Structures are given as C-alpha cells and as structure tokens.
Amino acid sequence: MSDTSVRKEAKPKAYKPSELEARWQARWAETDLYKTDEDPDKRKHYALTMLPYPSGDLHVGHWYAMTPSDTRARYMRMRGYRVFFPIGFDAFGLPAENAAIQRGIHPHDWTYANIENMRGQLRQMGTMFDFDAEVVSCDPEYYKWNQWFFVKFFEKGLAYRKEAPVDWCPRDNTTLAREQVVGPDRVCERCGTPVIKKNLPQWLFRITDYVEELLDFSNLDWPERVETLQKNWIGRSEGAEIKFVIENFGDIEVFTTRPDTLFGATFFVMSSEHPAVAEITTDEQRPEVEAYVERASRMSEIDRTDVTREKSGAFTGAYATNPANGASIPVYIADYVLMGYGTGAIMAVPGQDERDWEFAEKYDLPIIRTVKPPEDFDGKAYVGEGLAMNSGFLDGLEVEEAKERMTRHLEAEGKGRATVTYRIRDWLISRQRYWGTPIPIIHCPDCGPVAVPEEDLPVLLPDEAEFMPTGESPLKLDPEFRNTTCPKCGGPAERDTDTMDTFMDSSWYQYRYLSPHYDDAPFDPERGKKWLPVDQYTGGVEHAVMHLLYTRFFTKVMRDLGLVDFDEPMERLFNQGIILGPDGNRMSKSRGNVVNPQDYVDKYGSDVLRSYLMFIGPWNEGGPWDGGGIEGVARWLRRTTTLVSGEPTSAEADPSELDRRTNRLIKKLTGDIEAFRFNTSIAALMEQTNFLLAIKGKVGEKEWDAALHNFALVLAPFAPHHAEEIWNELGEEKSVHLQSWPEWDEAAIFEETITLIVQVNGKVRDRIEAPADIEEEAAKELALASENVRAQMDGKKIRKAIYVPGRLVNLVVS
RNA sequence: GCCGGAGUGGCGGAAUCGGUAGACGCGCCGGACUCAAAAUCCGGUUCCCUCCGGGGAGUGUGGGUUCGAGUCCCACCUCCGGCACCA
C-alpha cells in the first residue's frame, strides 16, 4: 500500500474531454478568436450552412450538417482566407403555432426560449461560428425586409394576387406552394395530410418570369443531382400550340411536343375542368358529360392521379377539324388531361402515344400510325424514332425534321406556332397562419390592393392573438390589426391577414448575415462588396426544388433591383446525407430511434462526436448511427493527448519514416478536405497517431517536435479542442487556429524503395523490395529470380512481359 | 413506368488514373498488465484447403474488352432517393 501514492504521481493527468473543451471554449470566447477576420488583404471565403429551425434542441442531424462544414471553414481560415461563417435561426413557422394551440404558450415565447437553449448548445459544439452575425427571422428587424422585398416585387409586377384553385392542407389550415405538395398521393410536405383544392385569392411570385435563367447552371459548381431535380421541376418542353376549330364554337388550342404526328390525331381531348366544356357539349351528350364532370370533381386527388387506373372519359358530341388533313374528329373530355398543364386540351394521337392508344382502344376510336416502327416492333403506340408515314408532305422525314416542317407549315397557315411549356408554377406565397411575416398590403374598396409605404414598415405582427383549436388565422379575428386606412386615398380599408411562406425568410438570409442590424436596406452594400456571393454552401438535398430554387430566383430579382451585381447566390454547393437511427430508419420520436447528441457530448465531448460523424463514411451518403463505433474515435482522440507527455506504445514502426509520413499526411488531408472526404482524413490522422506513438522516443527531439507541431496543425480543423491542447502542451502561446495550414514537401514523400508486384498471367505470385527507379530489364530479372515465379513457370515459355514502372511486372506464359 | 444514386469481410467503410482488394475503425479471438475485473497496451482477424512452403475462390448476377477489371462495355437482379397520366 505504501507505494501507491508514488505510482499515482507517475501517472499522466486524467483525461477529461468535457473539462478540456470547456476550458478552451472559455479561452476562445475571451480572446474573440472567432470574430470574423475583416483583413482586406486576404482573399474572402463565405462559408454557409443551412440555418436551423429552432425546434428546441440540436439533434444529431444538426451536428452532422454543421460540424463538417465547420471543419472546412476552419481549414480555409488556416489556408489564409478571411472566412465568414455565420449562423442564425429560421424562426417563423407552424410548430411554434401548434405549441400555442396545444399548450397555450405564445409562439414568440416558445420560439425565443428554444433559440436561447440552442444558442448554448451551438456554443458547446465548439465551432467557429461568428455569433455576432446571428439572424433571427421572426424578429421585426428581420421580417421588415421580407415586407420590403414584397413591396418591391409588387411594384415590379412580380407579386400578384390571383383567385384560383390552390392546394390547401386541412390539418395545417393553410394553403401551400406547389413545391410543398409531395408524392403521388399529393400530401402536405409538413404533416402528410392529403391536400384539397380550395378557391382563394392568393399572392404569388412570378418565378416563371425567370425560368430560362433558372435552367442555366453553367456558372454553378453544384451537385448534378440538384441540377437535375431543378430542371425536372421546371419541366421545360418544346413543342407547338395548334389551333383546332370546333364545330359551332370556335378555336381551342392544344399543346403538343409532337406536331409531326398531327396527321395521326384521330380525336380531341379536353380536361373536364376546361372552361369551354359546357359550351361545346351538345344537348344529347349533356347528361353524360355533366355526370362525368361531376364524378371527376368529386374524385379525390389520389384516385385521379392513380396511373394504373383505366382511362375514362365522355364524348361531348362536338367535332373538331384536324388542321392538317381537314378530318372531322370527335371531342372527348377525360381526366387524364390536366387543366394545369399546357392549354388543358390535347390532340390525341394513339399511334404515337400510349395514353391516347389506351383511350382509343376503350372508346373504339381510329388509330393511324404516322411514324414507321421498326420491323420487329410488336407493341401498341410507337413513341420512338422513325420515318413519317401517312402524313402527306411529311412522309419519309425523320421525327425532328418533321416536327420542324409541320411547325413552319402551321405558322404559315396561321394555325399554330412553336412554343415552350413549363411544368413549374408561380410561387404561392400566402399562408393563412399567424406565426409569419404579415403581407404588407392594404385592401381598399376604391384603390384595390395597395402596398404599405416603406416608411410604415414593418407591419408588426400583433402580440395579442387568439389561437383557435381549429387553426384559423388569429389575424383574421383581430379587428385592430385588420382595420386601417388606405395609404392612397385615406379611406377605410383592411389589411391583408395572410402571412408569408417561411421560405421567403430563407431566400435571402445569407445577405442579412452581413449586417443583421442595418437599417437602410436589406443589407449594407459595402459589406456585400466585401463578402458576396456565398462561396461554399452546405445543406440537405431535400431543399433542391424549394429553398434552393427560391433563393436563386430571389438573387436574380435582387440583381434586377440593383442590390447585387451577380446572378447566383451560392457558387458552390455540397449536399450532406442524412444520419439515420441505429435501426437504419429515419430518426423519429414515434420510432423511438432518436439519438440525442447531448448524451455523447457529455460522455465524450464535442471533438469526439464531430470526428465520429465525419469518420462514419462519405459526408454525402449519411448512414445509420452506430453507438459502438464512436468508442473507436473516442479512444483515438484520447491517445492524441498522450503524444506530448505520455508513454510510447510497444508497436513496431520504422522511425526513419517520420518525415515522409508527416508530409504524406499533410498532402492527403489537403486533398481530402478540398473534396469533403473527411472520413479518410480521420483514418489518416488515426494512422499517424498510431505511428507517432510507436516511434516516440526513437527520433531526434527536433524532428519529433516538428512532427507534433504539424500533427496538431492538421488535426485542428477536425478536433479543434484537442489540437489546441496539444499545441499548448508543445509550448505554443498563440492559438493553433491562428496558424497557417502546413505545406508538404513532395520530395520528402518520394520513396526510395518500392514493393514490386510480380504477377504470372495476371496473378500476384510475389512481392519484392526494389529500388523505386528500377529499370525494366532489372525488374524482369528480379521477377524471374523469384522462387514462387519459377514454380509457376515450370517448363512454360514467356510470351510477353508487361512492366509498369514503379509498380509491377506481369509475365505472360503458356 | 421514367430519371438519378448505390451494391466490397460479421458491421461502417477504403482502394482519387485499369495495376498488391479489404486502409482506418467497430466487433470478435489470443496475449500482456491485474489478486480479479474494467480500462489500457500488443498481436491476429475475407472465405475454403494446406504437408504451413503455399494453393484455390472472392467486390450483387451473367457475359465481354484487356497481359491485368471493384474500376471500362453490354444485359440483368436488388436496395435507396426523386418524379409520376406533364401531352
């Protein structure tokens, strides 16, 4: 017992990551270490991670999104850039209001309490976020500029009000943008409730004015996946609008991408919602048509859009004239023709269209092939390439040429014209909810909708609000808010009681970060010149057709308003994956597979959690959480703290490798971070740690010291607290995070000897140490001298010998 | 149905240019330390055969190109994601 005290003293000091991290975080805060560097002589780098919704606590998904992003921002800073890396809160939205309805807490209080809580958690994360730049979108100081933008859009004709059938979520009690309605069942993106159509006057933004520009990705370094999603969403298709004369009525236009098949149009189909249906229907057919329209309108969206359902329709009794050949063709209505696309009417060409074929078969309508299918074709409608047939002046032409000829012909005859149709609709902005930015419009019985004058902004969201269990908008029920006077004529008028889609907030937040308290404009133009646009954006791919499309649109409008002088908000984008629960499913409370990051921060510290999340696999892939796997990372980081003062391990390693390995590590990490390959970075850092501990005490002091300095430097972006601790133990006073990223010496990486692979007929038979610059002849001699090779040769002749310098010899024998 | 992405040990994954498949880590096995355990450290760990020299098979399946294929080409299977009657 008497010697225990002696042994205790000899032990290295206890490793307590939470103590270590708290100590450094306090020190960093004291020294303003992460205050944004404004040095004008440095190149700028604006790094941005998607801002979180203040739901209450940071979850592991936030860690997965933010900490690798932080690693890269730290790396850029060490590379000599001045780096701006802000964070904020996307603080408007329904959960706050639902909390109000369910628990009687005001959305404001709920939101700000959550923000307060999450601020603390964000700081504990140990990132280099500049908290001075923080933006909270539900603050009047912020949403005033939402309103300002709305007014600008309104003045430019980019915001307009329209009464039309819109998507309504009966559970969230609000309209939705088309982008927020998802899946074949057309459900609300937030809550999964099937949406219904409602006729309401709504504000829309004319994003369709910018479609052509939004299709241009040539100056963007964005994932192809996002590009494809946006292109598909915009859904550009080239074709023609063709006028059909309807007997006893007039013209109805159709849109088609296949004008070349016009000679094969044997019937005409309109959407049951087409406004001309009632007028063209003959008395005889009216009962049948009305019954069909009635049935179609009552059918749920789910049934209507079920592709597997048999086609159905009704004959209107009317006839149209095919403008190509003068044939009289019957006019049908059918629900497979959508009112929301093209003109809501089509020419049906069963010979070249599968849906039309199906319809023709059911209603026994004629089918004419106008494109010659290949000899072996035995299908029904033929949609492929081929020569035109049964098509008069088009016969014998390829599809592309026939399209063009027909379009020119129709244009000359005044019966049609080339046109482009898009799938994308204008962005519906109005929401019938309380917790959002009030739409700054006053409805005057005499002047119509009038914008609130700039000097009267912001239109404040009233604090007092009654939250109905039905979810009905409290603003509607608030006469004090609602009743006002018209800014134009001074007469009594009413405010718009809708609020804006919260995607409005996130469409321009990256600009507000620059000067969150600036009072004269959405952002300080001087700050803009210094920092814009965003250089590197990171976030989830789920925002591809909403946020990421809206913010591109916004930037283009801002450019046209003279606010910015570039076209795209974020030059480079990276999509991280999703971190799943241990069971491989998406984390959710109902599944009970939610991983709480705080548990791991408490146990292992922030460095371990962030390093583990980077180590788990490629960042863009995400993956299931493995609670056991994190142990390995925890062990590794603990070992790094023994580098300076701890004991060496007894593993075998060659100390003369030190310089080469250090240089190789720097090179590897540089390439990895540039390409977001954090998982292999961590692996390389682990390898180096194992190596360093094995050779500890076996190399010169100077060499050892240099190696540890370099190790701390390259560790810094990944495990900022541990790196700082090592750096400090090495006797350095100035933070490791203010140092430059080390350079590597390519010459030091060069190896003098290589392992020459010797193959016989492509199979590895031996591995021989050889000089790196070994000549072909010498390499072959070495190969032939090998016992293993000779055993394989056994009386056979060498036909050929392949030599790959510095790598292998392959002897081809038979 | 269409458009993407992906299939590699027991598990997460590595192999960046067609040239040693399985880096790094988890788990497991064995050893050291310990009265013992935990922690820690060391070694081993794709599978099958083996006379312990080595041999055979192997990156979803089947073909192909090549001296050589996880990597390139063709056909297919499975999983994940997106879109879905868009004329």
mmCIF file of C-alpha atoms in Angstrom, chain A residues 23 59 88 115 129 138 193 218 263 298 303 316 339 342 438 493 498 563 600 697 721 756 778:
data_model
loop_
_atom_site.group_PDB
_atom_site.id
_atom_site.type_symbol
_atom_site.label_atom_id
_atom_site.label_comp_id
_atom_site.label_asym_id
_atom_site.label_seq_id
_atom_site.Cartn_x
_atom_site.Cartn_y
_atom_site.Cartn_z
ATOM 1 C CA ARG A 23 -11.505 25.348 -20.767
ATOM 2 C CA HIS A 59 -30.306 16.975 -32.816
ATOM 3 C CA GLY A 88 -28.970 32.037 -37.371
ATOM 4 C CA ILE A 115 -33.399 29.804 -29.539
ATOM 5 C CA PHE A 129 -19.485 30.417 -35.976
ATOM 6 C CA CYS A 138 -39.064 36.236 -36.659
ATOM 7 C CA THR A 193 -52.202 15.099 -44.764
ATOM 8 C CA SER A 218 -23.228 26.896 -66.347
ATOM 9 C CA PHE A 263 -51.921 13.681 -89.307
ATOM 10 C CA ARG A 298 -65.680 14.611 -56.555
ATOM 11 C CA ASP A 303 -57.729 8.402 -57.270
ATOM 12 C CA THR A 316 -69.147 15.804 -75.843
ATOM 13 C CA MET A 339 -56.110 21.612 -66.724
ATOM 14 C CA GLY A 342 -50.308 23.240 -71.394
ATOM 15 C CA PRO A 438 -47.591 39.831 -42.369
ATOM 16 C CA ALA A 493 -59.508 49.781 -45.688
ATOM 17 C CA ASP A 498 -52.247 36.373 -44.561
ATOM 18 C CA LEU A 563 -28.934 45.255 -54.976
ATOM 19 C CA TYR A 600 -22.483 11.865 -26.371
ATOM 20 C CA GLY A 697 11.463 8.462 -28.070
ATOM 21 C CA HIS A 721 -10.127 21.453 -28.774
ATOM 22 C CA LEU A 756 7.488 -4.632 -56.839
ATOM 23 C CA ALA A 778 16.354 -5.367 -63.917
#
